[in-house]
Amino acid sequence: MGDEERTAARARGTVGGEGGRAEELQPATLAVHAGRPGWRGDGETGLPRTAGIPTSPPIHLSTAYWHPTAEDLDRAMAGEPGRYSYARFGSPTVAALEEALAALEGTEAACAYPSGMAAVFAALSAAGLGPGTSLLLSRDVYGATLALARDHFAPLGVEVRTVDATDLRAVAQALAETRPTAFLFESVSNPLLRVADGPELVRLAKAAGARVVVDNTFATPLGARPAEWGADFVVHSTTKFLAGHGDVLGGAVLSSAADRELLSARTKLIGSVPSPFDAWLALRGLRTLHVRLARQEENAARLADWLAGHPAVARVHYPGRPDHPDHEVARRVLRGPGAMVSADLAGGRPAASRLLASVRLWVPATTLGDCHSLVLYPAESSHRGLTPAERHALGIGDGLVRFSVGIEAFEDLRRDLARALAG
Ligand SMILES: Cc1ncc(COP(=O)(O)O)c(C=O)c1O
């Protein structure tokens, strides 16, 4: 298999062995195996064989690596894959996580970061933002991403504009007017779980000469693979579904090998690298992503239907239901409706406050994607920086609550919510 063939095979999620062996591996198998020493079956483990090959990637905490010969050190310092010199430049445990994420997302390469925001920043910077350039963002991007654009990039001389990404005509017009250097949108938005037509957005933005960044945190690589749409950079907060246990902050940018060179050259200078222990935790969590997500999606679908029939609920937002405005788009561009559900409580803010104070199993916390269920009130957390008028313009009402559905027994989750909604 030649280099080009191997790259194409990787992009299809195929693992090409050095000896010409090629296996079509399903995402579930990649989640479990990718990054494990010797997982490609090509005899390459990246580790010395004297003690046997560990079945799980070891946590290499060493900050530096010595080499027995000057020639070996030179090759490591030159950045030859699989050779290490100093942990800020790369380390085996972080590399194992990156390999697994790239395999799952179907990209040539991945660069891991200590948080999702570090990854968003790195992707936007690598996309070429600087004085005199412009950035187009979906108007309902994660609050910190919008703040990064307005409070960091705009003062540097980047023109920042937002657009409703579900309105393709508006996007086409904004692209024509601003000719942005970069366009960023989320494959599933927060908290209304809007699903824009990702493939069409990427096509429009590329035709306008923009580099495209897609935040795929809510969908996960099992729900969408934006690199297949042509996105240049796919961003994740691995803190959420990928790590999945609420115990490690992390992020990643998935890209071509050439863009990864640029990302890692900057990372070396900025020092925005995850610790090997954090990388190991994220990889450890990733191993069960497919079973967690399957259970979470099943629970989410049941929750959405139950909430829709509840008298205290005015409206449910779940892309898996036909009453969601993007249901048809979601069926076309996502592989599953996801594990997030939002609901407008008829009783507004007082009802939302009562709910958050009364739940026992649902954890009222500012995060998502954990194996335990979480509930959040956007007006006071993710969207507290907006005025009520700005929130209403986005469709975020005073009674809106967001549920990140976990893997618990659905009946227990339902009973806990039923009691909290009654109280
Ligand atoms: C869609 C999305 N992107 C990025 C981030 C930032 O991730 P982190 O908190 O890991 O920096 C978040 C955090 O909630 C998010 O929801």
PDB file of C-alpha atoms in Angstrom, residues 222-381:
ATOM      1  CA  LEU A 222     -19.761   8.239  16.265  1.00  0.00           C
ATOM      2  CA  GLY A 223     -22.465  10.770  15.428  1.00  0.00           C
ATOM      3  CA  ALA A 224     -20.713  12.744  12.687  1.00  0.00           C
ATOM      4  CA  ARG A 225     -17.372  12.780  10.886  1.00  0.00           C
ATOM      5  CA  PRO A 226     -17.030  16.343   9.567  1.00  0.00           C
ATOM      6  CA  ALA A 227     -13.696  15.555   7.882  1.00  0.00           C
ATOM      7  CA  GLU A 228     -15.763  13.453   5.449  1.00  0.00           C
ATOM      8  CA  TRP A 229     -17.677  16.650   4.584  1.00  0.00           C
ATOM      9  CA  GLY A 230     -14.350  18.328   3.818  1.00  0.00           C
ATOM     10  CA  ALA A 231     -13.816  20.251   7.065  1.00  0.00           C
ATOM     11  CA  ASP A 232     -10.189  21.293   7.571  1.00  0.00           C
ATOM     12  CA  PHE A 233     -10.198  21.115  11.361  1.00  0.00           C
ATOM     13  CA  VAL A 234     -12.461  19.033  13.579  1.00  0.00           C
ATOM     14  CA  VAL A 235     -12.413  20.119  17.210  1.00  0.00           C
ATOM     15  CA  HIS A 236     -13.411  18.220  20.333  1.00  0.00           C
ATOM     16  CA  SER A 237     -13.675  18.971  23.976  1.00  0.00           C
ATOM     17  CA  THR A 238     -12.616  15.459  25.021  1.00  0.00           C
ATOM     18  CA  THR A 239     -13.748  16.496  28.517  1.00  0.00           C
ATOM     19  CA  LYS A 240     -17.273  15.517  27.406  1.00  0.00           C
ATOM     20  CA  PHE A 241     -18.447  12.287  25.742  1.00  0.00           C
ATOM     21  CA  LEU A 242     -15.027  11.070  24.584  1.00  0.00           C
ATOM     22  CA  ALA A 243     -13.493  10.804  28.061  1.00  0.00           C
ATOM     23  CA  GLY A 244     -16.988  10.436  29.481  1.00  0.00           C
ATOM     24  CA  HIS A 245     -16.436  10.077  33.222  1.00  0.00           C
ATOM     25  CA  GLY A 246     -16.272  13.662  34.442  1.00  0.00           C
ATOM     26  CA  ASP A 247     -12.711  13.343  35.667  1.00  0.00           C
ATOM     27  CA  VAL A 248     -10.436  14.861  33.017  1.00  0.00           C
ATOM     28  CA  LEU A 249     -10.293  18.079  30.986  1.00  0.00           C
ATOM     29  CA  GLY A 250      -8.977  17.796  27.439  1.00  0.00           C
ATOM     30  CA  GLY A 251      -9.333  18.731  23.800  1.00  0.00           C
ATOM     31  CA  ALA A 252      -8.190  17.727  20.345  1.00  0.00           C
ATOM     32  CA  VAL A 253      -7.908  19.057  16.808  1.00  0.00           C
ATOM     33  CA  LEU A 254      -8.221  16.504  14.003  1.00  0.00           C
ATOM     34  CA  SER A 255      -6.726  17.513  10.683  1.00  0.00           C
ATOM     35  CA  SER A 256      -4.552  16.622   7.731  1.00  0.00           C
ATOM     36  CA  ALA A 257      -0.949  15.623   8.462  1.00  0.00           C
ATOM     37  CA  ALA A 258       0.238  18.952   6.988  1.00  0.00           C
ATOM     38  CA  ASP A 259      -1.994  21.022   9.278  1.00  0.00           C
ATOM     39  CA  ARG A 260      -0.960  18.871  12.211  1.00  0.00           C
ATOM     40  CA  GLU A 261       2.662  19.889  11.541  1.00  0.00           C
ATOM     41  CA  LEU A 262       1.645  23.517  11.957  1.00  0.00           C
ATOM     42  CA  LEU A 263      -0.459  22.789  15.056  1.00  0.00           C
ATOM     43  CA  SER A 264       2.318  20.861  16.741  1.00  0.00           C
ATOM     44  CA  ALA A 265       5.007  23.419  15.815  1.00  0.00           C
ATOM     45  CA  ARG A 266       2.918  26.061  17.616  1.00  0.00           C
ATOM     46  CA  THR A 267       2.127  23.762  20.510  1.00  0.00           C
ATOM     47  CA  LYS A 268       5.844  23.268  21.073  1.00  0.00           C
ATOM     48  CA  LEU A 269       6.222  27.026  21.445  1.00  0.00           C
ATOM     49  CA  ILE A 270       3.098  27.738  23.445  1.00  0.00           C
ATOM     50  CA  GLY A 271       3.347  24.633  25.624  1.00  0.00           C
ATOM     51  CA  SER A 272      -0.343  23.810  25.308  1.00  0.00           C
ATOM     52  CA  VAL A 273       0.096  20.057  25.844  1.00  0.00           C
ATOM     53  CA  PRO A 274      -1.996  17.671  27.930  1.00  0.00           C
ATOM     54  CA  SER A 275      -0.328  15.735  30.710  1.00  0.00           C
ATOM     55  CA  PRO A 276       0.335  12.060  29.899  1.00  0.00           C
ATOM     56  CA  PHE A 277      -1.891  11.051  32.795  1.00  0.00           C
ATOM     57  CA  ASP A 278      -4.778  13.140  31.460  1.00  0.00           C
ATOM     58  CA  ALA A 279      -4.213  11.715  27.971  1.00  0.00           C
ATOM     59  CA  TRP A 280      -4.329   8.205  29.402  1.00  0.00           C
ATOM     60  CA  LEU A 281      -7.580   8.943  31.253  1.00  0.00           C
ATOM     61  CA  ALA A 282      -9.144  10.281  28.059  1.00  0.00           C
ATOM     62  CA  LEU A 283      -7.998   7.204  26.121  1.00  0.00           C
ATOM     63  CA  ARG A 284      -9.249   4.930  28.877  1.00  0.00           C
ATOM     64  CA  GLY A 285     -12.661   6.636  28.688  1.00  0.00           C
ATOM     65  CA  LEU A 286     -12.714   6.457  24.898  1.00  0.00           C
ATOM     66  CA  ARG A 287     -12.566   2.640  25.027  1.00  0.00           C
ATOM     67  CA  THR A 288     -16.239   2.474  26.035  1.00  0.00           C
ATOM     68  CA  LEU A 289     -17.558   5.420  24.021  1.00  0.00           C
ATOM     69  CA  HIS A 290     -19.667   3.285  21.704  1.00  0.00           C
ATOM     70  CA  VAL A 291     -21.439   1.342  24.461  1.00  0.00           C
ATOM     71  CA  ARG A 292     -21.931   4.437  26.605  1.00  0.00           C
ATOM     72  CA  LEU A 293     -23.302   6.440  23.707  1.00  0.00           C
ATOM     73  CA  ALA A 294     -25.656   3.670  22.568  1.00  0.00           C
ATOM     74  CA  ARG A 295     -27.151   3.473  26.057  1.00  0.00           C
ATOM     75  CA  GLN A 296     -27.210   7.264  26.444  1.00  0.00           C
ATOM     76  CA  GLU A 297     -29.013   7.693  23.121  1.00  0.00           C
ATOM     77  CA  GLU A 298     -31.558   5.045  24.067  1.00  0.00           C
ATOM     78  CA  ASN A 299     -32.217   6.809  27.394  1.00  0.00           C
ATOM     79  CA  ALA A 300     -32.319  10.223  25.677  1.00  0.00           C
ATOM     80  CA  ALA A 301     -34.955   9.087  23.151  1.00  0.00           C
ATOM     81  CA  ARG A 302     -37.128   7.709  25.965  1.00  0.00           C
ATOM     82  CA  LEU A 303     -36.641  10.865  28.027  1.00  0.00           C
ATOM     83  CA  ALA A 304     -37.572  13.143  25.112  1.00  0.00           C
ATOM     84  CA  ASP A 305     -40.812  11.233  24.501  1.00  0.00           C
ATOM     85  CA  TRP A 306     -41.689  11.166  28.184  1.00  0.00           C
ATOM     86  CA  LEU A 307     -41.020  14.898  28.623  1.00  0.00           C
ATOM     87  CA  ALA A 308     -43.108  15.700  25.522  1.00  0.00           C
ATOM     88  CA  GLY A 309     -46.131  14.171  27.240  1.00  0.00           C
ATOM     89  CA  HIS A 310     -45.521  15.852  30.617  1.00  0.00           C
ATOM     90  CA  PRO A 311     -47.913  18.671  31.604  1.00  0.00           C
ATOM     91  CA  ALA A 312     -45.085  20.796  33.119  1.00  0.00           C
ATOM     92  CA  VAL A 313     -43.210  20.812  29.789  1.00  0.00           C
ATOM     93  CA  ALA A 314     -44.137  23.302  27.072  1.00  0.00           C
ATOM     94  CA  ARG A 315     -41.711  22.047  24.434  1.00  0.00           C
ATOM     95  CA  VAL A 316     -39.007  19.440  23.932  1.00  0.00           C
ATOM     96  CA  HIS A 317     -35.874  19.939  21.817  1.00  0.00           C
ATOM     97  CA  TYR A 318     -34.453  16.628  20.596  1.00  0.00           C
ATOM     98  CA  PRO A 319     -33.242  16.077  17.002  1.00  0.00           C
ATOM     99  CA  GLY A 320     -34.483  12.484  17.156  1.00  0.00           C
ATOM    100  CA  ARG A 321     -38.119  13.632  17.371  1.00  0.00           C
ATOM    101  CA  PRO A 322     -40.102  14.624  14.261  1.00  0.00           C
ATOM    102  CA  ASP A 323     -41.201  17.866  15.998  1.00  0.00           C
ATOM    103  CA  HIS A 324     -37.581  19.160  16.067  1.00  0.00           C
ATOM    104  CA  PRO A 325     -37.030  21.789  13.331  1.00  0.00           C
ATOM    105  CA  ASP A 326     -33.898  19.985  12.072  1.00  0.00           C
ATOM    106  CA  HIS A 327     -35.183  16.402  12.367  1.00  0.00           C
ATOM    107  CA  GLU A 328     -34.844  15.700   8.632  1.00  0.00           C
ATOM    108  CA  VAL A 329     -31.392  17.322   8.400  1.00  0.00           C
ATOM    109  CA  ALA A 330     -30.264  15.371  11.464  1.00  0.00           C
ATOM    110  CA  ARG A 331     -31.418  12.098   9.906  1.00  0.00           C
ATOM    111  CA  ARG A 332     -29.359  12.920   6.837  1.00  0.00           C
ATOM    112  CA  VAL A 333     -26.132  14.233   8.364  1.00  0.00           C
ATOM    113  CA  LEU A 334     -25.887  12.527  11.770  1.00  0.00           C
ATOM    114  CA  ARG A 335     -25.500   8.833  12.479  1.00  0.00           C
ATOM    115  CA  GLY A 336     -27.589   9.138  15.637  1.00  0.00           C
ATOM    116  CA  PRO A 337     -29.683  11.804  17.404  1.00  0.00           C
ATOM    117  CA  GLY A 338     -27.288  12.084  20.360  1.00  0.00           C
ATOM    118  CA  ALA A 339     -27.698  12.012  24.111  1.00  0.00           C
ATOM    119  CA  MET A 340     -28.687  15.642  24.776  1.00  0.00           C
ATOM    120  CA  VAL A 341     -32.281  16.748  25.332  1.00  0.00           C
ATOM    121  CA  SER A 342     -33.560  20.231  26.200  1.00  0.00           C
ATOM    122  CA  ALA A 343     -37.001  21.213  27.414  1.00  0.00           C
ATOM    123  CA  ASP A 344     -38.913  24.467  27.981  1.00  0.00           C
ATOM    124  CA  LEU A 345     -40.651  24.269  31.323  1.00  0.00           C
ATOM    125  CA  ALA A 346     -44.073  25.900  31.283  1.00  0.00           C
ATOM    126  CA  GLY A 347     -43.380  27.458  34.687  1.00  0.00           C
ATOM    127  CA  GLY A 348     -40.373  29.448  33.410  1.00  0.00           C
ATOM    128  CA  ARG A 349     -37.409  30.353  35.620  1.00  0.00           C
ATOM    129  CA  PRO A 350     -39.054  29.452  38.980  1.00  0.00           C
ATOM    130  CA  ALA A 351     -39.892  25.972  37.666  1.00  0.00           C
ATOM    131  CA  ALA A 352     -36.312  25.514  36.375  1.00  0.00           C
ATOM    132  CA  SER A 353     -34.859  26.602  39.729  1.00  0.00           C
ATOM    133  CA  ARG A 354     -37.163  24.197  41.589  1.00  0.00           C
ATOM    134  CA  LEU A 355     -36.166  21.350  39.291  1.00  0.00           C
ATOM    135  CA  LEU A 356     -32.447  21.918  39.801  1.00  0.00           C
ATOM    136  CA  ALA A 357     -32.889  22.123  43.557  1.00  0.00           C
ATOM    137  CA  SER A 358     -34.993  18.942  43.775  1.00  0.00           C
ATOM    138  CA  VAL A 359     -33.198  16.390  41.556  1.00  0.00           C
ATOM    139  CA  ARG A 360     -31.219  13.701  43.355  1.00  0.00           C
ATOM    140  CA  LEU A 361     -29.811  11.478  40.605  1.00  0.00           C
ATOM    141  CA  TRP A 362     -29.504  14.139  37.904  1.00  0.00           C
ATOM    142  CA  VAL A 363     -26.415  16.166  38.740  1.00  0.00           C
ATOM    143  CA  PRO A 364     -26.950  19.924  38.274  1.00  0.00           C
ATOM    144  CA  ALA A 365     -23.535  20.832  36.851  1.00  0.00           C
ATOM    145  CA  THR A 366     -21.980  22.868  34.057  1.00  0.00           C
ATOM    146  CA  THR A 367     -20.804  20.068  31.798  1.00  0.00           C
ATOM    147  CA  LEU A 368     -22.139  17.273  29.600  1.00  0.00           C
ATOM    148  CA  GLY A 369     -21.351  13.872  28.171  1.00  0.00           C
ATOM    149  CA  ASP A 370     -20.548  12.098  31.428  1.00  0.00           C
ATOM    150  CA  CYS A 371     -21.748   8.566  32.146  1.00  0.00           C
ATOM    151  CA  HIS A 372     -23.949  10.026  34.879  1.00  0.00           C
ATOM    152  CA  SER A 373     -26.910  12.206  33.958  1.00  0.00           C
ATOM    153  CA  LEU A 374     -26.557  15.971  34.232  1.00  0.00           C
ATOM    154  CA  VAL A 375     -28.968  18.873  34.134  1.00  0.00           C
ATOM    155  CA  LEU A 376     -28.138  22.521  33.438  1.00  0.00           C
ATOM    156  CA  TYR A 377     -30.002  25.831  33.319  1.00  0.00           C
ATOM    157  CA  PRO A 378     -28.447  27.710  30.341  1.00  0.00           C
ATOM    158  CA  ALA A 379     -29.701  31.177  31.416  1.00  0.00           C
ATOM    159  CA  GLU A 380     -27.572  30.934  34.540  1.00  0.00           C
ATOM    160  CA  SER A 381     -24.613  28.937  33.223  1.00  0.00           C
TER     161      SER A 381
END
